């Protein structure tokens, strides 16, 4: 991507609105686009404030901050060049975990014969992702707090360029909250499967985990970390009202945000499309998320049924984010098991540009690919039952060609 360091932005907060001015030789064109971005930004709900900056959600740096302005600059560069770079680097740093979740999306990636990336290798990916343009680095697992060097990895993220985040089961959160804050962790999400503590613990096969996760989140907030709940909408949670009950619990407990993922056929459920929500169920999720997000309450709600749909911005995979397994394989997202290469064999930049140059990934898909029948037919249905994941893109294409030849 061309270097546009001669672009300059000046941002300030005026009456809880971000005002901005572009500088540099392209200032007139940039100013027009910047004004569009800021109009959208200023229409968003403010869920928190930090050191005079405004927080709109847990997935973007506060504005105005150095990392936040860099995120805006990335958007401007994409408009000018037409090339996309990943806003989010979603990095599995270990596949080890306390839990044995029946719905684990990472479990099929686990291969005892393979060696997980060393800390220095992960740092290199972090640096390369930030150089590409990422303004959010998410450490996931497995359970990232099991990793011996988690604090070192968080410290390694250049906070002037990107914001570090973790997704955690919460088992060790209370114990490590203060150290995480000292390392510079900005935000985190605890994964909660059910508003019923006993059912949540049963799903994850760890007694007392629900309480430990909530206690840990409270301690994290005391240490200045913004906290969210990551959950998913299922047929049952919508029908029983448990999804709404969880939103109420999150509000009462003081969480800054709740993210509602759709129940997606991935991981252990890769070949089971019956778990996907119906259009009517998605409509209910949209209504529920909108209702709680627009309440006179600081907590925000992010719903995949909105964001990654035709009424939102579409699929993030291979457009605004990538996912890396703990072994270094690069996939479009953590739900999508198709790999475009391994960072031990070639650099992240090369893998990224090869991925977004592929005919099926060279454009922004209007909906989540893993929930789109036509995509699943081409990339998922051709895979054998219980495949070893991830599957290299060339192998997928070989399997698809064989299937097509057999049908003639």
Coordinates of C-alpha atoms in Angstrom, one line a residue:
X1 CA 0.0 0.0 0.0
X2 CA 1.3 3.5 -0.8
X3 CA 2.6 5.6 2.1
X4 CA 0.3 8.4 3.0
X5 CA 2.2 9.8 6.0
X6 CA 1.7 13.3 4.6
X7 CA -2.0 13.1 5.6
X8 CA -2.7 14.7 8.9
X9 CA -5.7 14.8 11.1
X10 CA -6.6 17.1 14.0
X11 CA -9.5 15.9 16.2
X12 CA -11.1 17.3 19.3
X13 CA -14.1 16.7 21.5
X14 CA -16.7 19.5 21.5
X15 CA -19.9 18.9 23.4
X16 CA -19.5 15.1 23.2
X17 CA -19.0 15.4 19.4
X18 CA -15.8 14.7 17.5
X19 CA -14.7 17.6 15.3
X20 CA -12.0 17.1 12.8
X21 CA -9.7 18.8 10.3
X22 CA -7.6 17.2 7.6
X23 CA -4.2 18.6 6.6
X24 CA -1.7 17.8 3.9
X25 CA -1.7 18.2 0.1
X26 CA -4.9 16.1 -0.2
X27 CA -6.7 18.0 2.5
X28 CA -9.8 19.1 0.4
X29 CA -10.6 15.6 -0.7
X30 CA -9.8 14.0 2.6
X31 CA -11.8 16.6 4.5
X32 CA -15.0 15.7 2.7
X33 CA -14.5 12.0 3.4
X34 CA -13.5 12.7 7.0
X35 CA -16.7 14.7 7.6
X36 CA -18.7 11.7 6.4
X37 CA -16.9 9.4 8.8
X38 CA -17.3 11.8 11.7
X39 CA -21.0 12.2 10.9
X40 CA -21.5 8.5 11.3
X41 CA -19.3 8.4 14.5
X42 CA -21.2 11.3 16.1
X43 CA -24.4 9.4 15.6
X44 CA -23.2 6.5 17.7
X45 CA -24.0 6.0 21.3
X46 CA -21.2 6.9 23.8
X47 CA -20.8 4.0 26.2
X48 CA -17.8 5.3 28.2
X49 CA -15.2 8.0 28.5
X50 CA -11.5 7.7 29.1
X51 CA -9.1 10.6 29.7
X52 CA -11.3 13.0 27.8
X53 CA -11.8 10.6 24.9
X54 CA -15.1 9.0 23.8
X55 CA -15.7 5.2 23.7
X56 CA -18.3 4.1 21.2
X57 CA -17.7 0.3 21.4
X58 CA -15.1 -2.1 22.7
X59 CA -13.7 -2.9 19.3
X60 CA -12.4 0.5 18.3
X61 CA -9.9 2.8 20.1
X62 CA -11.4 5.8 21.9
X63 CA -11.6 9.1 20.0
X64 CA -9.6 11.2 19.8
X65 CA -6.5 9.2 20.7
X66 CA -3.4 8.4 18.6
X67 CA -4.7 4.8 18.0
X68 CA -8.2 6.2 17.2
X69 CA -6.9 8.7 14.7
X70 CA -4.8 6.0 13.1
X71 CA -8.0 3.9 12.7
X72 CA -9.6 6.8 10.9
X73 CA -6.6 7.3 8.8
X74 CA -6.8 3.6 7.8
X75 CA -10.3 4.2 6.5
X76 CA -9.2 7.3 4.6
X77 CA -6.4 5.4 3.0
X78 CA -8.7 2.6 1.9
X79 CA -11.0 5.2 0.2
X80 CA -8.0 6.7 -1.6
X81 CA -6.3 3.5 -2.7
X82 CA -9.2 1.1 -3.0
X83 CA -7.1 -1.5 -1.0
X84 CA -8.3 -3.0 2.2
X85 CA -6.1 -3.7 5.2
X86 CA -7.2 -5.6 8.4
X87 CA -8.6 -3.3 11.1
X88 CA -8.5 -6.3 13.5
X89 CA -5.9 -9.0 14.1
X90 CA -7.7 -11.9 15.9
X91 CA -4.8 -14.0 17.3
X92 CA -5.1 -17.3 19.1
X93 CA -2.0 -17.5 21.2
X94 CA -2.7 -20.9 22.7
X95 CA -5.3 -23.6 22.2
X96 CA -5.0 -24.7 25.8
X97 CA -8.1 -24.0 28.0
X98 CA -9.7 -24.9 31.3
X99 CA -13.0 -25.6 29.6
X100 CA -14.2 -28.5 27.4
X101 CA -17.1 -26.6 25.8
X102 CA -19.5 -28.7 23.8
X103 CA -19.8 -25.9 21.2
X104 CA -16.1 -24.9 21.1
X105 CA -15.2 -23.3 17.7
X106 CA -11.4 -23.7 18.3
X107 CA -11.4 -27.4 19.3
X108 CA -11.1 -28.8 15.7
X109 CA -8.0 -26.7 15.2
X110 CA -6.1 -28.5 18.0
X111 CA -3.4 -30.8 16.8
X112 CA -1.0 -32.2 19.5
X113 CA 1.5 -33.0 16.7
X114 CA 1.9 -29.3 15.9
X115 CA 3.9 -26.7 17.9
X116 CA 2.2 -23.5 19.0
X117 CA 3.9 -20.2 18.0
X118 CA 6.6 -19.0 20.4
X119 CA 6.2 -15.6 22.1
X120 CA 8.7 -13.9 19.7
X121 CA 6.8 -15.4 16.7
X122 CA 3.5 -13.9 18.0
X123 CA 5.2 -10.6 18.6
X124 CA 6.3 -10.6 15.0
X125 CA 2.7 -11.2 13.8
X126 CA 1.5 -8.4 16.1
X127 CA 4.0 -6.0 14.6
X128 CA 3.2 -7.1 11.0
X129 CA -0.5 -6.7 11.6
X130 CA -0.1 -3.2 13.0
X131 CA 2.2 -2.3 10.1
X132 CA -0.6 -3.5 7.7
X133 CA -3.0 -1.1 9.5
X134 CA -4.6 -3.0 12.4
X135 CA -5.8 -0.8 15.2
X136 CA -7.2 -3.7 17.3
X137 CA -5.2 -6.7 18.4
X138 CA -7.4 -9.4 20.1
X139 CA -5.7 -12.2 22.0
X140 CA -7.9 -15.3 22.1
X141 CA -7.5 -19.0 22.6
X142 CA -8.2 -21.5 24.0
X143 CA -7.8 -19.3 27.0
X144 CA -5.3 -16.5 26.5
X145 CA -4.7 -16.0 30.3
X146 CA -3.1 -19.5 30.4
X147 CA -0.3 -18.2 28.2
X148 CA 2.9 -17.7 30.3
X149 CA 3.7 -14.4 28.4
X150 CA 0.2 -12.9 28.1
X151 CA 1.3 -9.7 30.0
X152 CA 4.4 -9.4 27.8
X153 CA 2.3 -9.7 24.7
X154 CA -0.1 -7.1 25.8
X155 CA 2.7 -4.7 26.7
X156 CA 4.2 -5.4 23.2
X157 CA 1.2 -3.8 21.4
X158 CA 2.1 -0.2 20.5
X159 CA -0.7 1.6 22.3
X160 CA -0.2 4.7 20.1
X161 CA -1.1 2.5 17.1
X162 CA -3.4 -0.2 18.3
X163 CA -5.6 -1.3 21.2
X164 CA -5.1 -4.7 22.9
X165 CA -8.1 -6.8 23.8
X166 CA -8.7 -10.3 25.1
X167 CA -11.6 -12.8 25.0
X168 CA -11.5 -14.9 28.2
X169 CA -13.5 -17.6 29.9
X170 CA -12.9 -15.6 33.1
X171 CA -11.4 -18.4 35.2
X172 CA -8.2 -16.5 36.0
X173 CA -9.5 -13.0 35.4
X174 CA -9.9 -11.8 39.1
X175 CA -6.4 -13.1 39.8
X176 CA -4.8 -11.3 36.9
X177 CA -7.0 -8.2 36.5
X178 CA -4.5 -5.8 38.1
X179 CA -1.6 -7.2 36.1
X180 CA -3.6 -6.9 32.9
X181 CA -4.4 -3.3 33.6
X182 CA -0.7 -2.6 34.3
X183 CA 0.3 -4.2 31.0
X184 CA -2.1 -1.8 29.2
X185 CA -5.1 -4.0 28.4
X186 CA -7.8 -1.7 27.2
X187 CA -10.9 -4.0 26.9
X188 CA -12.0 -7.5 27.4
X189 CA -14.9 -9.8 26.8
X190 CA -15.9 -12.7 29.0
X191 CA -17.7 -15.5 27.2
X192 CA -21.1 -16.4 28.8
X193 CA -23.3 -19.1 27.3
X194 CA -26.3 -18.8 29.5
X195 CA -27.8 -16.5 32.1
X196 CA -28.3 -19.6 34.2
X197 CA -25.0 -20.1 36.1
X198 CA -25.5 -23.9 36.5
X199 CA -26.2 -24.3 32.8
X200 CA -23.3 -22.1 31.8
X201 CA -21.0 -24.2 34.0
X202 CA -22.4 -27.4 32.5
X203 CA -21.8 -26.2 28.9
X204 CA -18.2 -25.4 29.8
X205 CA -17.6 -28.3 32.2
X206 CA -16.1 -26.1 34.9
X207 CA -18.0 -25.8 38.1
X208 CA -18.3 -22.2 39.5
X209 CA -17.0 -20.6 36.2
X210 CA -20.0 -18.3 35.8
X211 CA -19.3 -16.7 39.2
X212 CA -15.6 -16.5 38.6
X213 CA -16.1 -14.8 35.3
X214 CA -18.5 -12.2 36.7
X215 CA -16.2 -11.6 39.8
X216 CA -13.3 -11.2 37.5
X217 CA -15.1 -8.7 35.3
X218 CA -16.0 -6.6 38.3
X219 CA -12.3 -6.6 39.4
X220 CA -11.2 -5.7 35.9
X221 CA -13.6 -2.7 35.9
X222 CA -12.1 -1.6 39.3
X223 CA -8.7 -1.7 37.6
X224 CA -9.9 0.6 34.7
X225 CA -10.5 -2.1 32.0
X226 CA -13.6 -1.8 29.9
X227 CA -15.6 -5.1 30.1
X228 CA -18.0 -6.8 27.8
X229 CA -19.9 -10.0 27.6
X230 CA -19.6 -12.2 24.5
X231 CA -22.6 -14.5 24.0
X232 CA -24.5 -16.0 21.1
X233 CA -28.2 -16.2 20.1
X234 CA -29.6 -19.7 19.7
X235 CA -33.0 -21.0 18.9
X236 CA -33.5 -21.8 22.6
X237 CA -32.1 -18.6 24.1
X238 CA -34.4 -16.5 21.9
X239 CA -37.5 -18.6 22.5
X240 CA -37.0 -18.8 26.3
X241 CA -36.1 -15.2 26.7
X242 CA -32.8 -16.1 28.3
X243 CA -30.9 -13.8 25.9
X244 CA -32.9 -10.8 27.1
X245 CA -32.4 -11.8 30.7
X246 CA -28.6 -11.8 30.1
X247 CA -28.8 -8.3 28.7
X248 CA -30.6 -7.2 31.9
X249 CA -28.0 -8.9 34.1
X250 CA -25.2 -7.2 32.1
X251 CA -26.8 -3.8 32.6
X252 CA -27.3 -4.3 36.3
X253 CA -23.8 -5.6 36.8
X254 CA -22.1 -2.6 35.1
X255 CA -20.8 -4.1 31.9
X256 CA -19.9 -1.6 29.2
X257 CA -21.1 -3.8 26.3
X258 CA -22.7 -7.1 25.2
X259 CA -21.8 -8.7 21.9
X260 CA -24.4 -11.1 20.5
X261 CA -23.0 -13.5 17.9
X262 CA -25.3 -15.5 15.8
X263 CA -25.1 -19.3 16.4
X264 CA -22.9 -20.3 13.5
X265 CA -22.2 -23.7 12.1
X266 CA -18.5 -23.8 12.8
X267 CA -16.0 -25.6 15.0
X268 CA -17.6 -28.8 16.3
X269 CA -20.9 -27.8 14.5
X270 CA -19.2 -27.1 11.2
X271 CA -21.4 -29.5 9.2
X272 CA -24.6 -28.8 11.0
X273 CA -26.5 -25.8 9.4
X274 CA -29.5 -26.6 11.6
X275 CA -28.0 -24.4 14.4
X276 CA -28.3 -21.3 12.2
X277 CA -30.9 -18.8 13.1
X278 CA -34.0 -18.3 11.0
X279 CA -34.8 -14.9 9.4
X280 CA -37.5 -14.5 12.0
X281 CA -35.1 -15.2 14.9
X282 CA -32.6 -12.8 13.5
X283 CA -35.3 -10.2 13.3
X284 CA -35.9 -10.7 17.0
X285 CA -32.2 -10.4 17.8
X286 CA -32.1 -7.1 15.9
X287 CA -35.1 -5.8 17.8
X288 CA -33.7 -6.9 21.1
X289 CA -30.2 -5.5 20.5
X290 CA -31.7 -2.2 19.2
X291 CA -34.0 -1.9 22.2
X292 CA -31.2 -2.3 24.8
X293 CA -28.6 -0.3 22.9
X294 CA -31.0 2.7 22.6
X295 CA -32.0 2.6 26.3
X296 CA -31.1 5.5 28.5
X297 CA -28.3 3.4 29.9
X298 CA -24.6 3.6 29.1
X299 CA -24.2 -0.1 28.1
X300 CA -23.9 -0.8 24.4
X301 CA -25.1 -3.8 22.4
X302 CA -23.3 -5.2 19.3
X303 CA -25.3 -7.8 17.4
X304 CA -23.9 -9.9 14.5
X305 CA -27.4 -10.0 13.1
X306 CA -27.0 -6.3 12.5
X307 CA -23.3 -5.7 11.9
X308 CA -22.5 -8.6 9.5
X309 CA -25.7 -8.4 7.5
X310 CA -27.1 -6.4 4.6
X311 CA -28.4 -3.8 7.1
X312 CA -24.9 -3.5 8.5
X313 CA -21.4 -3.6 6.9
X314 CA -21.4 -7.2 5.8
X315 CA -18.8 -9.9 6.4
X316 CA -15.6 -8.8 8.2
X317 CA -13.6 -11.9 7.1
X318 CA -10.7 -11.1 4.7
X319 CA -12.0 -7.6 4.6
X320 CA -11.6 -5.9 8.0
X321 CA -10.1 -8.8 9.9
X322 CA -8.2 -12.1 9.9
X323 CA -7.8 -14.9 12.4
X324 CA -4.6 -16.8 13.3
X325 CA -4.6 -20.2 14.9
X326 CA -2.1 -20.8 17.7
X327 CA 0.1 -22.6 15.1
X328 CA 0.2 -19.6 12.8
X329 CA -2.4 -20.5 10.1
X330 CA -4.2 -17.4 8.7
X331 CA -8.0 -17.7 8.1
X332 CA -10.5 -15.0 7.1
X333 CA -12.1 -15.2 10.6
X334 CA -12.3 -17.5 13.6
X335 CA -15.5 -19.1 12.3
X336 CA -14.1 -19.7 8.8
X337 CA -11.8 -22.8 8.6
X338 CA -10.2 -22.0 5.3
X339 CA -6.5 -21.2 5.5
X340 CA -4.4 -19.1 3.1
X341 CA -1.0 -19.8 4.6
X342 CA 1.1 -20.0 7.7
X343 CA 3.2 -17.3 9.1
X344 CA 6.1 -19.7 9.6
X345 CA 6.3 -20.2 5.8
X346 CA 5.6 -16.8 4.5
X347 CA 5.0 -13.3 5.9
X348 CA 1.6 -12.1 7.1
X349 CA 1.5 -9.3 4.5
X350 CA 2.0 -11.8 1.7
X351 CA -0.7 -14.1 3.1
X352 CA -3.2 -11.1 3.6
X353 CA -2.8 -9.9 0.0
X354 CA -3.0 -13.4 -1.4
X355 CA -6.2 -13.9 0.6
X356 CA -7.9 -10.7 -0.6
X357 CA -6.8 -11.4 -4.2
X358 CA -8.7 -14.7 -4.3
X359 CA -11.8 -14.4 -6.4
X360 CA -14.1 -15.4 -3.6
X361 CA -12.5 -13.1 -1.0
X362 CA -11.6 -10.1 -3.1
X363 CA -14.7 -8.1 -2.2
X364 CA -16.8 -7.4 0.8
X365 CA -19.4 -10.1 1.1
X366 CA -22.9 -8.6 2.0
X367 CA -23.6 -11.2 4.7
X368 CA -21.6 -13.5 7.0
X369 CA -20.0 -16.1 4.6
X370 CA -20.4 -19.0 7.1
X371 CA -24.1 -18.4 7.2
X372 CA -24.5 -18.0 3.4
X373 CA -25.8 -21.2 1.6
X374 CA -23.9 -20.5 -1.6
X375 CA -20.6 -20.0 0.2
X376 CA -21.1 -23.1 2.4
X377 CA -21.9 -25.2 -0.7
X378 CA -18.6 -24.2 -2.3
X379 CA -16.3 -24.2 0.7
X380 CA -17.8 -26.2 3.5
X381 CA -20.1 -28.9 2.1
X382 CA -17.2 -30.3 0.0
X383 CA -15.2 -31.0 3.2
X384 CA -15.3 -34.5 4.7
X385 CA -17.1 -35.1 8.0
X386 CA -15.0 -34.1 11.0
X387 CA -12.1 -32.6 8.9
X388 CA -8.8 -31.6 10.5
X389 CA -8.9 -27.8 10.5
X390 CA -7.9 -25.5 9.1
X391 CA -8.2 -26.7 5.5
X392 CA -5.8 -25.1 3.0
X393 CA -7.6 -23.1 0.2
X394 CA -5.8 -25.2 -2.4
X395 CA -7.2 -28.4 -0.8
X396 CA -10.7 -27.0 -0.8
X397 CA -10.4 -26.1 -4.5
X398 CA -9.1 -29.7 -5.2
X399 CA -12.1 -31.2 -3.3
X400 CA -14.6 -28.9 -5.1
X401 CA -13.1 -29.8 -8.5
X402 CA -13.3 -33.5 -7.7
X403 CA -16.9 -33.2 -6.7
X404 CA -17.8 -31.3 -9.8
X405 CA -16.0 -33.8 -12.0
X406 CA -17.8 -36.7 -10.3
X407 CA -21.2 -35.1 -10.9
X408 CA -20.8 -34.8 -14.6

